[in-house]
XYZ file of C-alpha atoms in Angstrom:
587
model
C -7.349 67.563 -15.390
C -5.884 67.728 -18.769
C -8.329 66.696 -21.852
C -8.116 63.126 -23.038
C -6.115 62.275 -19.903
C -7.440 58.525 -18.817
C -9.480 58.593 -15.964
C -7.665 55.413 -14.281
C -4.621 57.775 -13.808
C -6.313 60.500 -11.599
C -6.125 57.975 -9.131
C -2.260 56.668 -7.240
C -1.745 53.088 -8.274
C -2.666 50.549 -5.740
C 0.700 48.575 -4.970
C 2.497 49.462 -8.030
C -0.370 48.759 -10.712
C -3.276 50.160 -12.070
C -6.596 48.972 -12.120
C -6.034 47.861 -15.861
C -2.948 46.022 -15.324
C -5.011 43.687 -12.848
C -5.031 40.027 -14.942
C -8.139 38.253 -14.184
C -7.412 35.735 -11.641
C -7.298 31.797 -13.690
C -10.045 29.359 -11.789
C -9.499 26.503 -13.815
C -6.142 25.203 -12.024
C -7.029 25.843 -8.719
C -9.472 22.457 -8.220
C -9.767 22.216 -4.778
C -9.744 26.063 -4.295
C -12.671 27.017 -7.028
C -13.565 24.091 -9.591
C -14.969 21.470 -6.946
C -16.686 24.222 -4.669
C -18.408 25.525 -7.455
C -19.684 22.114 -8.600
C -21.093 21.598 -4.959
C -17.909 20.719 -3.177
C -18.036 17.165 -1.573
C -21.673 16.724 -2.693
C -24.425 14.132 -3.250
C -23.056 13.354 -6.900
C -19.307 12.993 -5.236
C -20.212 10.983 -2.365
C -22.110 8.859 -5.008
C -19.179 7.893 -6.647
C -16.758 7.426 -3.889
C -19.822 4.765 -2.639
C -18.623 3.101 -5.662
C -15.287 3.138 -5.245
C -16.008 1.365 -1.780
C -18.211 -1.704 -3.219
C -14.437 -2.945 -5.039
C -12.535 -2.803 -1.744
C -14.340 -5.655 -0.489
C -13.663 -7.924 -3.217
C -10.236 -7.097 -3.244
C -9.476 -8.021 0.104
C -10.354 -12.037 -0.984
C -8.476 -11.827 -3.924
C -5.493 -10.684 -1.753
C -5.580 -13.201 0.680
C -7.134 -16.136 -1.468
C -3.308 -17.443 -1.328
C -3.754 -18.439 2.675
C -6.811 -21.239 1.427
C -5.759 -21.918 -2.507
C -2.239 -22.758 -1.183
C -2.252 -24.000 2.677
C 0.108 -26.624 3.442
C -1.904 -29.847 4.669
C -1.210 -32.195 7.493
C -0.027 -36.070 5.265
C -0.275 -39.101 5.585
C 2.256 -41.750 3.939
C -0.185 -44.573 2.539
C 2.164 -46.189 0.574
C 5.729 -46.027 1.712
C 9.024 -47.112 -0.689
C 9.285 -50.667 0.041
C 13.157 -51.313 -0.527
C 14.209 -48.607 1.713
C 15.194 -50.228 4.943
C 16.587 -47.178 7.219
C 12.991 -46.630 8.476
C 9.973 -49.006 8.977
C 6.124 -48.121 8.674
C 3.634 -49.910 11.385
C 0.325 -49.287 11.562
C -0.948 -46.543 12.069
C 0.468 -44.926 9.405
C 3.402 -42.184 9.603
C 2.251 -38.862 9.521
C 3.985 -35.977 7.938
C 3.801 -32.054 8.184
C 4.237 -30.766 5.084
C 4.920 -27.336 6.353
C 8.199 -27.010 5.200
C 10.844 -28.239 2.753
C 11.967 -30.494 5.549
C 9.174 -32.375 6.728
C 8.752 -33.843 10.126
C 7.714 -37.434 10.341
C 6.374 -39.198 13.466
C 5.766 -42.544 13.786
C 7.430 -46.301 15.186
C 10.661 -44.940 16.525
C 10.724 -42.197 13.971
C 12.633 -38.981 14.477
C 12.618 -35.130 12.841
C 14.829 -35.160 9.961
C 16.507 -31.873 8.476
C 18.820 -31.135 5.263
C 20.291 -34.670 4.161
C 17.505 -36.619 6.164
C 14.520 -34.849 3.741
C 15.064 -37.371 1.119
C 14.060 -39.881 3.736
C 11.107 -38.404 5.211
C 10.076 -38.315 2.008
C 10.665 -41.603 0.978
C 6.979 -42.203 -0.370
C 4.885 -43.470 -2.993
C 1.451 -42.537 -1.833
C 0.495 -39.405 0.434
C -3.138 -38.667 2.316
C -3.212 -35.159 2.521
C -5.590 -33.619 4.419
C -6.469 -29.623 5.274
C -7.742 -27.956 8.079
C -7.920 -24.525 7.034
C -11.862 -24.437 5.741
C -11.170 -26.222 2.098
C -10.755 -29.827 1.628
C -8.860 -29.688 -1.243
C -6.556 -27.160 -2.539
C -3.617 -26.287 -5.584
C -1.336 -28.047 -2.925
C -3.689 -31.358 -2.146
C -4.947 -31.333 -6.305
C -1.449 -31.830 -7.647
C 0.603 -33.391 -4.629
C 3.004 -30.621 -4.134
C 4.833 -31.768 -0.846
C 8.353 -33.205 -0.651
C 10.119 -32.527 -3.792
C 7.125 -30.800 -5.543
C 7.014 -28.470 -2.263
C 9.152 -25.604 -3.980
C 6.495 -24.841 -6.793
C 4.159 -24.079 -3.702
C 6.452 -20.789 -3.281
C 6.718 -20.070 -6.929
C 2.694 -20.159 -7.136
C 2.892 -17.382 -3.972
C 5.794 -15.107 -6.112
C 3.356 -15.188 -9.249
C 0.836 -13.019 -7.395
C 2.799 -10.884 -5.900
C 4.783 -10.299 -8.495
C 2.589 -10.061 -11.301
C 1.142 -6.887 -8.244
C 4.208 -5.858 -8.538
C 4.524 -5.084 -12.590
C 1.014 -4.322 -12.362
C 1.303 -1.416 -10.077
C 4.558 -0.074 -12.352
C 2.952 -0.291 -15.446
C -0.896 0.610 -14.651
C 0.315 3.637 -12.941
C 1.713 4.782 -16.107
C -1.197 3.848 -17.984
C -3.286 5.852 -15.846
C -1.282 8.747 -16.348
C -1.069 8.683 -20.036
C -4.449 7.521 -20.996
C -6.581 8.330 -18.059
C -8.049 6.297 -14.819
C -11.221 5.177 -16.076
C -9.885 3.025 -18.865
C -7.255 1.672 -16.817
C -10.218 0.875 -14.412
C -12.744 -0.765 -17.162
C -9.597 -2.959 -18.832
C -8.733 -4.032 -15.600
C -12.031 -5.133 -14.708
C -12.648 -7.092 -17.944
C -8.960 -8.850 -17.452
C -9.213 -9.687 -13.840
C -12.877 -11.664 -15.275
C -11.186 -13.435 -17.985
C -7.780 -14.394 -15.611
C -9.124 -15.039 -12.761
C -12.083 -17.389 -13.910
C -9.148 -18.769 -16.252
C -7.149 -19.667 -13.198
C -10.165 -22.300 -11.556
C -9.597 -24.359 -14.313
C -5.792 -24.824 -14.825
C -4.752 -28.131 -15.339
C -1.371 -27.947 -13.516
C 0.180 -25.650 -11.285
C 2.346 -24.739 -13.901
C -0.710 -23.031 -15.457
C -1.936 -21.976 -11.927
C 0.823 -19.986 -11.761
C 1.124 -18.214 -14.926
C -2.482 -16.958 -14.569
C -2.285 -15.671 -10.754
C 0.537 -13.616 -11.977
C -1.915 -12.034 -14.532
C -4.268 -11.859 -12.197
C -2.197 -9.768 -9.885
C -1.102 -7.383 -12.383
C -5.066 -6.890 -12.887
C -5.766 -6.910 -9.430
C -2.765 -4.190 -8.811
C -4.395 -1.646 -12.063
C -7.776 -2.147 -10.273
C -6.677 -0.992 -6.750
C -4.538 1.351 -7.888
C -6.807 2.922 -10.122
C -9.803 2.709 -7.779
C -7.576 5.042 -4.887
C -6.716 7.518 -7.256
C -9.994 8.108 -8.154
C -11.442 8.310 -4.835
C -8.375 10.547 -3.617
C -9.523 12.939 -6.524
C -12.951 12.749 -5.922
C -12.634 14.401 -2.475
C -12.002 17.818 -0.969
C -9.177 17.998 1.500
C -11.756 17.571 4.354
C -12.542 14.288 3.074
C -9.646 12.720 1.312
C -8.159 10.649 4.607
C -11.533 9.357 6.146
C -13.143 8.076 3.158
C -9.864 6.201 2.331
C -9.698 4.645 5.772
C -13.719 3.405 5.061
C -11.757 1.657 2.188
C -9.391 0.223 4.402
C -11.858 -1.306 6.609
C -13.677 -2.902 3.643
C -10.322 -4.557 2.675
C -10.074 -5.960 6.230
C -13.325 -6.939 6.280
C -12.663 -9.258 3.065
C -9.775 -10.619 4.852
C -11.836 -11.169 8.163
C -14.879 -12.967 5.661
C -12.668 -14.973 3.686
C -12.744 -17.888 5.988
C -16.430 -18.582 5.711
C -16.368 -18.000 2.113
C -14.020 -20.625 2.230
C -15.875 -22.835 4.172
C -19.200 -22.102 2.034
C -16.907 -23.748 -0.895
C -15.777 -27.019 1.268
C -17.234 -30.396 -0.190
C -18.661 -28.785 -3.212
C -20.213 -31.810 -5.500
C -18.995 -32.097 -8.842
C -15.832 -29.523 -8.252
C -12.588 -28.962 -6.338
C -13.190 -26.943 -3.653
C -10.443 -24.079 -4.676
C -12.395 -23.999 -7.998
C -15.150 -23.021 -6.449
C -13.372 -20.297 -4.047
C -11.360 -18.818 -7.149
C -14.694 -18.603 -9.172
C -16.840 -17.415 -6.157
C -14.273 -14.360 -5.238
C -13.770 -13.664 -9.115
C -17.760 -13.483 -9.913
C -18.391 -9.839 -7.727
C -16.398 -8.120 -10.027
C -18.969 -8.728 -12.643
C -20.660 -6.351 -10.985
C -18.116 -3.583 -12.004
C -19.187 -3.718 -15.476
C -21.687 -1.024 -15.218
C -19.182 0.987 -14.236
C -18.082 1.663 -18.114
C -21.168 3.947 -18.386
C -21.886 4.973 -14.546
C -18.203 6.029 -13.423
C -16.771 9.039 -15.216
C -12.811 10.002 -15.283
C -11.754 12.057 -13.406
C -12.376 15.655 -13.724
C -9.037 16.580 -11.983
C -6.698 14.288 -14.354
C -8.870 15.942 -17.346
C -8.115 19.642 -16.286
C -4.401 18.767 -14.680
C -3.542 17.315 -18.936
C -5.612 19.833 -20.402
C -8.141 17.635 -21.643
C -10.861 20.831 -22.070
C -13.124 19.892 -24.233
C -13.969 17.242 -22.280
C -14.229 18.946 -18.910
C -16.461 21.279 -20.175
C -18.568 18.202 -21.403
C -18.162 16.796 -18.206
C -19.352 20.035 -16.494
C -22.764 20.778 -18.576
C -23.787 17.095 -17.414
C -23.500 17.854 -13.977
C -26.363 20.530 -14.557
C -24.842 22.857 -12.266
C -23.862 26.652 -12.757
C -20.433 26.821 -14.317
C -21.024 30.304 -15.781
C -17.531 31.229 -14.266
C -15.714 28.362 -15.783
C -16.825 28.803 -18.965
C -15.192 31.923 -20.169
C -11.704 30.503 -19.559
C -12.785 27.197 -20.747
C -13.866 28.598 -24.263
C -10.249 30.528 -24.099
C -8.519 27.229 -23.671
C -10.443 24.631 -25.953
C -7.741 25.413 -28.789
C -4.720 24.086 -26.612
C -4.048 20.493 -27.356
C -3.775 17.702 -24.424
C -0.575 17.324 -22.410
C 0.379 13.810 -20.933
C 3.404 13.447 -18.340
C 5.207 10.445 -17.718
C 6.700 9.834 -14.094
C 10.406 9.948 -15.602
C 9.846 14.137 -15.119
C 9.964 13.522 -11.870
C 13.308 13.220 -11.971
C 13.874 16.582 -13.402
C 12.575 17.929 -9.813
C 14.488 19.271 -7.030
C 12.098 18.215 -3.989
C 9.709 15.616 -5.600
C 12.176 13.019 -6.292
C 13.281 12.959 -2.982
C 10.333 12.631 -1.138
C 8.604 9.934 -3.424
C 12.212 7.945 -2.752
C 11.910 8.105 0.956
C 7.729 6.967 0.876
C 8.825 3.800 -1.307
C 11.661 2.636 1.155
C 8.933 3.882 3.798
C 6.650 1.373 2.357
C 9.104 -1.205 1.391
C 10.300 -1.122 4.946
C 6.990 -1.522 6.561
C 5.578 -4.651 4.848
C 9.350 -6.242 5.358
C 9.624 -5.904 8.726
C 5.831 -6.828 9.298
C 6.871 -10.368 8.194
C 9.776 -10.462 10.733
C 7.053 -9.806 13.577
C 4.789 -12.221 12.330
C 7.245 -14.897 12.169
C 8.426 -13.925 15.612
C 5.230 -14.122 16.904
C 4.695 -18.219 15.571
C 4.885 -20.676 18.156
C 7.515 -23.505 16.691
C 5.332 -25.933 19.149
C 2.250 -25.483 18.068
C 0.425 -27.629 15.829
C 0.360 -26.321 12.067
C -3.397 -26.355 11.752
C -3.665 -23.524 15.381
C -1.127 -21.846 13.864
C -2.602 -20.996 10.931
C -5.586 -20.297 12.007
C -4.424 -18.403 15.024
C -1.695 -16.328 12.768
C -4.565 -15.290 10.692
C -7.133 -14.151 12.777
C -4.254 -12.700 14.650
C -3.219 -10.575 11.794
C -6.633 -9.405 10.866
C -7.200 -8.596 14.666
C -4.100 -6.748 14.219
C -5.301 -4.683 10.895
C -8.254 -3.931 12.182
C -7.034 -2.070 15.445
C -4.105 -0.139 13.372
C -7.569 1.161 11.258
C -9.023 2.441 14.106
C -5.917 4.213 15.710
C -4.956 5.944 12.667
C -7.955 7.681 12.210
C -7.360 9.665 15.681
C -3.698 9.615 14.862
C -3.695 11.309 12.193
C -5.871 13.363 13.125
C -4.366 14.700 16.004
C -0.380 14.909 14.433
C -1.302 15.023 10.827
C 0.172 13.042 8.410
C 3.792 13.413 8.836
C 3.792 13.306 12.515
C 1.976 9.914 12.730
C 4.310 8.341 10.443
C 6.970 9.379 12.309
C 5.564 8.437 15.125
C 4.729 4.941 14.120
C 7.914 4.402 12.602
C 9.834 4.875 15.921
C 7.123 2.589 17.753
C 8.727 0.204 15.005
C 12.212 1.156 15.068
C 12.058 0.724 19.186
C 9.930 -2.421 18.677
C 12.211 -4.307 16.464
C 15.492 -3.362 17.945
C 13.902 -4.316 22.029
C 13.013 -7.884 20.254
C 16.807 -8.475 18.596
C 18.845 -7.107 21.643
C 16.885 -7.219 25.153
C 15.480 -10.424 24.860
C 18.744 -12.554 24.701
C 19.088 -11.149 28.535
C 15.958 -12.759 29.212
C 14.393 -16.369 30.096
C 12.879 -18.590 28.526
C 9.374 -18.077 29.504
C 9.878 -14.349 29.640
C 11.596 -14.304 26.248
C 8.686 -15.730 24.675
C 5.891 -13.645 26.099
C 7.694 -10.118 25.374
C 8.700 -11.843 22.311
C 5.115 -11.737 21.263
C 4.741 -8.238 23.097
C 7.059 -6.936 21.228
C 5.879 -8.932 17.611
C 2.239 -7.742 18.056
C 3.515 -3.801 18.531
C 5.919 -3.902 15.657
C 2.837 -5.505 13.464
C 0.490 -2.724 14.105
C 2.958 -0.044 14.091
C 4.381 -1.583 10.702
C 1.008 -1.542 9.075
C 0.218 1.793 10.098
C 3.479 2.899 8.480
C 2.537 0.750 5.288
C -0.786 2.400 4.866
C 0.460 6.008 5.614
C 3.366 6.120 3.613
C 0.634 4.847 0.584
C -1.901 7.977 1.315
C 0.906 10.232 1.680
C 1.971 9.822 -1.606
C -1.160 9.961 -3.486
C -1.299 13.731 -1.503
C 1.747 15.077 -2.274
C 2.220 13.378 -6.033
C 0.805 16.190 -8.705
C -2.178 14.958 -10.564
C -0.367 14.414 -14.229
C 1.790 11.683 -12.397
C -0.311 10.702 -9.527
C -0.419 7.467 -10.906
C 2.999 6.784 -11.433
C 4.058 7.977 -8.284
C 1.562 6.252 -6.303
C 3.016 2.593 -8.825
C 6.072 3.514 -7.549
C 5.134 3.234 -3.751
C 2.837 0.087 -4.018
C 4.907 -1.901 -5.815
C 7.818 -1.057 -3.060
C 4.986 -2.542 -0.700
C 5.425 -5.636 -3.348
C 8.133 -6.267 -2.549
C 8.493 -5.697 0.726
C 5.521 -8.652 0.908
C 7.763 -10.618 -1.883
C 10.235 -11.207 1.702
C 7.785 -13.978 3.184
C 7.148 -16.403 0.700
C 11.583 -15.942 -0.443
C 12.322 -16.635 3.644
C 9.843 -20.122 3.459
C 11.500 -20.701 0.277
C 14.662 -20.508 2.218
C 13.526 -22.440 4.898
C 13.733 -19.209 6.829
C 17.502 -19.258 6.431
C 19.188 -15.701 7.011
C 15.678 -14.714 8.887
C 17.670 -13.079 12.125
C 19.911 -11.066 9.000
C 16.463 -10.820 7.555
C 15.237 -8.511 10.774
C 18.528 -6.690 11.441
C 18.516 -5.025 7.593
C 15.229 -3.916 8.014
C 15.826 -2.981 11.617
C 18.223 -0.384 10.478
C 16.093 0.657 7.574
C 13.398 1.698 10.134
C 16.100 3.537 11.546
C 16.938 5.506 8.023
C 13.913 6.462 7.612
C 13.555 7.777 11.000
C 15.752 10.877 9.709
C 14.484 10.464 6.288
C 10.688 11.146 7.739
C 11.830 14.570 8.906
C 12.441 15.904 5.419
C 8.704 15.009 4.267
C 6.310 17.871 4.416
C 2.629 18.107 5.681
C -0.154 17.877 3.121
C -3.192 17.913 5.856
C -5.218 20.516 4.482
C -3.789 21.441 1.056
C -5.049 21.473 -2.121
C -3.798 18.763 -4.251
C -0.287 19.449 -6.141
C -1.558 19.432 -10.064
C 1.678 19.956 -12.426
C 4.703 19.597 -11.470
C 5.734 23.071 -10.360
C 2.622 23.086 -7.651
C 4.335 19.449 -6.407
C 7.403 21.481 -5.734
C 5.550 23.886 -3.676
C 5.239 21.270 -0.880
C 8.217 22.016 1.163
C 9.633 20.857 4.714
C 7.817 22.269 7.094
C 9.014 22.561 11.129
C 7.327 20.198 13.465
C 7.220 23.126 16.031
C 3.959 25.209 15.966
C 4.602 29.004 14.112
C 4.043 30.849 17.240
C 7.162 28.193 19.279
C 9.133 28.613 16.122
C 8.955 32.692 15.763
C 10.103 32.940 19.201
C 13.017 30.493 19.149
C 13.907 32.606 16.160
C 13.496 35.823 17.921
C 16.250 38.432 18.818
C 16.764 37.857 22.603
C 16.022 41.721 24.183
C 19.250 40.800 26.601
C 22.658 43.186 26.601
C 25.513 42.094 25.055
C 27.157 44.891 24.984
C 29.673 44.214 27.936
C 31.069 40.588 26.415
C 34.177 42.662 24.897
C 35.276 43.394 28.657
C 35.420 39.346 29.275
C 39.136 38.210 30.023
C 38.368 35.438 27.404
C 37.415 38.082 24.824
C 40.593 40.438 25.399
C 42.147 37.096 24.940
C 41.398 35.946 21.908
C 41.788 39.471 20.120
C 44.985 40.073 21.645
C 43.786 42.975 23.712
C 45.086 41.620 27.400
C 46.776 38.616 28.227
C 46.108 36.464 31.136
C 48.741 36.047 33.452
C-alpha cells in the first residue's frame, strides 16, 4: 500500500460511494418515522391530549344542532282574526294553522288548504297562539312572531350559521396555517364565549342573526382546529380510531340535545331559548385552561421550521432527544417558513385530489338532504315529524359510526369511499327511476328503504372524504386544505334551509344534479390514493409523493402484468396475418 494513501480506499466502494461520502441520514422531517417514536410514540402524554381534544366534540354537537329547538316551527292558533275580511269566517274553536311552511294550512268551519295566491288569506290575522312541541316552549320563532309574512327571516336565521361555518372554515384554515393551531384554537374559544352568550340576549331576530353567523365562523375555527390537532397528535396506527371516538361524541350531543332542551322548558324569569343558547355556550368555559395546558403542535412547528421552539417543546417533555439535538442546533439559524394554500395550486397531483374530496363532500351532505326529505311523511302531523326525523337521523349517524370503523378497516380509506359512494349513487338513482313503476303503498315503503340507505351511505361519504383530506394534505397547509373540504360540506348543508326557503320548489331537479354528481365522483374516487398506513405528507413535495395506487393487490397486479410463457411464434403463418402484410391473398 503506497504511503499516505487513505485507508477508506483499500477497500471497493459499496454501491458507488465511499464510506465518507455517506451524508448522515436527517431525522427531523421524518415525524412519524423518527421524531414521535423517539418521544414515546402514541404515549401517555399524547393520549393525554387527544382526551382533550375529545371533551370539545361534545359541546359542539349542541351548538350544531341548537337550530332544530332555537328555530322549530310551532303549531298556531289565530286568536284574533281580520275582522273586515269576509271570504272566510272564524267559529269557535278557533282556526288552527301550521306554520310549517310559507303557505300555511288552515283548518277550521268549512276551511280549506290554501297555496300561492291563497297565503295572504290564511294569513289573514291579527293575533296568533303559537305553541311548540319540540321540548321548548318558546323559541326565536314564538319570541318575535315569525310566521306568515315574517316566516322568511326564519330561513335567513338558519343561512347565518351555516354560513358564517362556512367563512369560518375558509379563513381559520388559513389562520392555522400561517400563525399556528393553538392560537386559532384559544381565539376561537374566547369568541365563541363572547358571541354566543351575546346571541341569548338579542333583541330582534335581526340581531339573532348577525350573531349566529359569528358564532358559526367561531364554531367552524374551533372544530377545525381541534381535528387538526388530534390528526397530528397521532401515529398512523391511531389517527382513524381516535377520530371516529370524536365522531361519536358529536352524535352523542346531537342524541342529548333534546333533554337539554327540555331541562330549559318553563324556565322562570327567562325565555326558554335563552336559557338553551346560554346553557350549550357555558361548557366551553371550560376550554380556557387550555391556553396553558394544550401546546401547538409539534408537527406544524417542525413542518414551518419553527426550531427554536421545537427544541423548547422537546426539553419539556423530559425525554431523551440526544439524537434530535445535533440537527436541531444545525438548524436554529434558519428563519420560519409559512405556506399559504394558494401553493397548492402550483402542484401537479395535490390540486387534483383536494378538488375531487370537496365535491366528495359537497356531494354527500347535498344529497343527504334529498333522502331526508324523501323519507318525510307529507301526512303526518308536524310535531311526529320532527321528532321522528330527528331521532331518525341521529339513529342514522350513529350506525354509519359504527360501520365505518370495520369498513375502513377492512378496504382502507379509498376503498370504503368508493364503496359508499356507489351504495349512494345506486340508492339515489333506484329512488328517482324504479319507484314511478311502483304503487302507492309500495312506493312509499322502498321510498323510505331507499331514503334511509342513501342517508347512511351519504354520511359515511361526508365523514370520509373529511379524514381523507386531513391525511393526504401536507402539514404547512393542512389547514387550508382541510377549510377547503368543510366548508364544501357548508354548503352542501346550505341546500336544506334554500329548498324550505323555496318551498321545496325544484327539489326533484334538486336530487337529479346531485344524483349525477355521485356518479362523477364515482370515476373521480379512482384517481385518489391510499394513505392507510403512511406517514403524514409534511411540505409540499412529500404531498406529491401520494400517488394513485391500483385497487388490485401487488401479487394480482404483477401477474396481470406478466409476460405470458405461451408461443407466438406461429401467428405470422395465420391467413389473416399474410393478409394484412400482403404476403398471400385469400381467395
Amino acid at each position: 500500500m503506497a504511503a499516505g494513501r487513505p485507508e477508506a480506499q483499500d477497500h471497493p466502494p459499496e454501491n458507488g460511494f465511499t464510506p465518507l461520502e455517506h451524508p448522515a441520514p436527517r431525522l427531523l422531517p421524518h415525524i412519524d418515522g423518527s421524531v414521535l417514536p423517539s418521544l414515546g410514540g402514541f404515549g401517555k402524554h399524547q393520549k393525554q391530549l387527544v382526551v382533550l381534544t375529545w371533551i370539545p366534540a361534545l359541546f359542539i354537537g349542541f351548538s350544531q344542532f341548537s337550530d332544530y329547538f332555537l328555530l322549530a316551527q310551532p303549531n298556531g292558533t289565530c286568536v284574533q282574526p281580520l275582522a273586515n275580511d269576509s271570504n272566510w269566517t272564524v267559529t269557535s274553536p278557533p282556526v288552527t294553522a301550521t306554520s310549517g311552511a310559507p303557505a300555511l294550512q288552515l283548518k277550521g268551519n268549512g276551511t280549506g288548504e290554501g297555496h300561492g295566491d291563497d297565503s295572504a288569506l290564511l294569513c289573514a290575522c291579527k293575533e296568533w297562539r303559537l305553541e311548540l312541541q319540540t321540548g321548548l316552549s318558546q323559541n326565536v320563532v314564538t319570541k318575535w312572531n315569525l310566521v306568515c309574512d315574517s316566516a322568511w327571516k326564519v330561513h335567513i336565521a338558519k343561512f347565518s350559521l351555516l354560513v358564517g361555518s362556512i367563512f369560518g372554515y375558509l379563513v381559520m384554515g388559513v389562520m392555522a396555517d400561517w400563525f399556528g393551531r393553538h392560537p386559532v384554537l384559544i381565539l376561537s374559544v374566547l369568541f365563541m364565549l363572547v358571541f354566543g352568550l351575546s346571541v341569548a340576549f338579542s333583541v330582534n331576530v335581526t340581531m339573532f342573526s348577525t350573531l349566529r353567523f359569528f358564532e358559526g365562523f367561531c364554531l367552524a375555527g374551533l372544530a377545525l382546529s381541534l381535528y387538526v390537532l388530534r390528526i397530528e397528535l397521532c401515529l398512523p396506527g391511531w389517527r382513524f380510531s381516535m377520530t371516529m371516538v370524536a365522531s361519536f361524541l358529536m352524535v352523542g350531543g346531537q342524541l342529548l340535545m333534546p333533554g337539554v332542551a327540555a331541562l330549559c322548558r318553563n324556565w322562570p324569569n327567562r325565555d326558554d331559548w335563552q336559557v338553551l343558547q346560554i346553557v350549550i355556550i357555558s361548557p366551553f368555559v371550560l376550554m380556557l385552561p387550555y391556553v396553558w395546558i394544550f401546546p401547538e403542535s409539534l408537527r406544524w412547528l417542525l413542518a414551518t421550521q419553527h426550531y427554536r421552539r421545537s427544541k423548547a417543546m422537546m426539553l419539556r417533555l423530559k425525554v431523551c432527544v440526544s439524537c434530535f439535538l445535533p440537527e436541531l442546533e444545525q438548524e436554529l439559524h434558519k428563519k420560519p417558513q409559512r405556506t399559504c394554500i394558494v401553493k397548492m395550486m402550483s402542484t401537479r397531483n395535490l390540486w387534483k385530489n383536494i378538488v375531487v374530496l370537496c365535491v366528495n363532500s359537497l356531494t354527500g351532505y347535498g344529497i343527504h338532504h334529498c333522502f331526508a326529505r324523501s323519507m318525510m311523511d307529507p301526512e303526518a302531523q308536524p310535531t311526529a315529524l320532527c321528532h321522528a326525523d330527528y331521532y331518525t337521523m341521529a339513529g342514522i349517524a350513529v350506525a354509519t359510526c359504527l360501520a365505518l370503523c370495520p369498513a375502513v378497516g377492512l378496504m382502507g380509506r379509498r376503498g370504503g369511499l368508493l364503496t359508499f359512494m356507489i351504495i349512494t349513487a345506486l340508492a339515489s338513482l333506484l329512488q328517482l327511476g324504479l319507484l314511478n313503476f311502483l304503487r302507492d303503498t309500495l312506493n312509499r315503503k322502498f321510498s323510505v328503504a331507499f331514503s334511509i340507505i342513501g342517508m347512511f351511505s351519504s354520511h359515511a361519504v361526508s365523514i370520509l372524504s373529511i379524514f381523507f383530506c386531513a391525511e393526504i394534505t401536507p402539514t404547512v397547509i393542512r389547514g387550508g386544505g382541510l377549510g377547503l373540504v368543510l366548508a364544501s360540506a357548508g354548503f352542501g348543508m346550505l341546500t336544506a334551509p334554500i329548498m324550505e326557503l323555496h318551498n321545496q320548489k325544484g327539489y326533484f331537479l334538486h336530487h337529479v344534479i346531485f344524483a349525477c354528481c355521485t356518479l362523477l365522483c364515482i370515476i373521480c374516487l379512482l384517481l385518489l390514493p391510499e394513505p392507510r398506513g403512511q406517514p403524514l405528507p409534511e411540505s409540499l413535495a412529500d404531498g406529491e409523493t401520494f400517488t394513485r395506487q391500483t385497487l388490485l393487490h401487488p401479487g394480482e397486479q404483477h401477474l396481470l402484468l406478466a409476460k405470458s410463457d405461451r408461443d407466438y411464434s406461429r401467428v405470422h403463418d395465420t391467413p389473416l396475418h399474410l393478409s394484412a402484410t400482403g404476403g398471400a391473398t385469400i381467395k
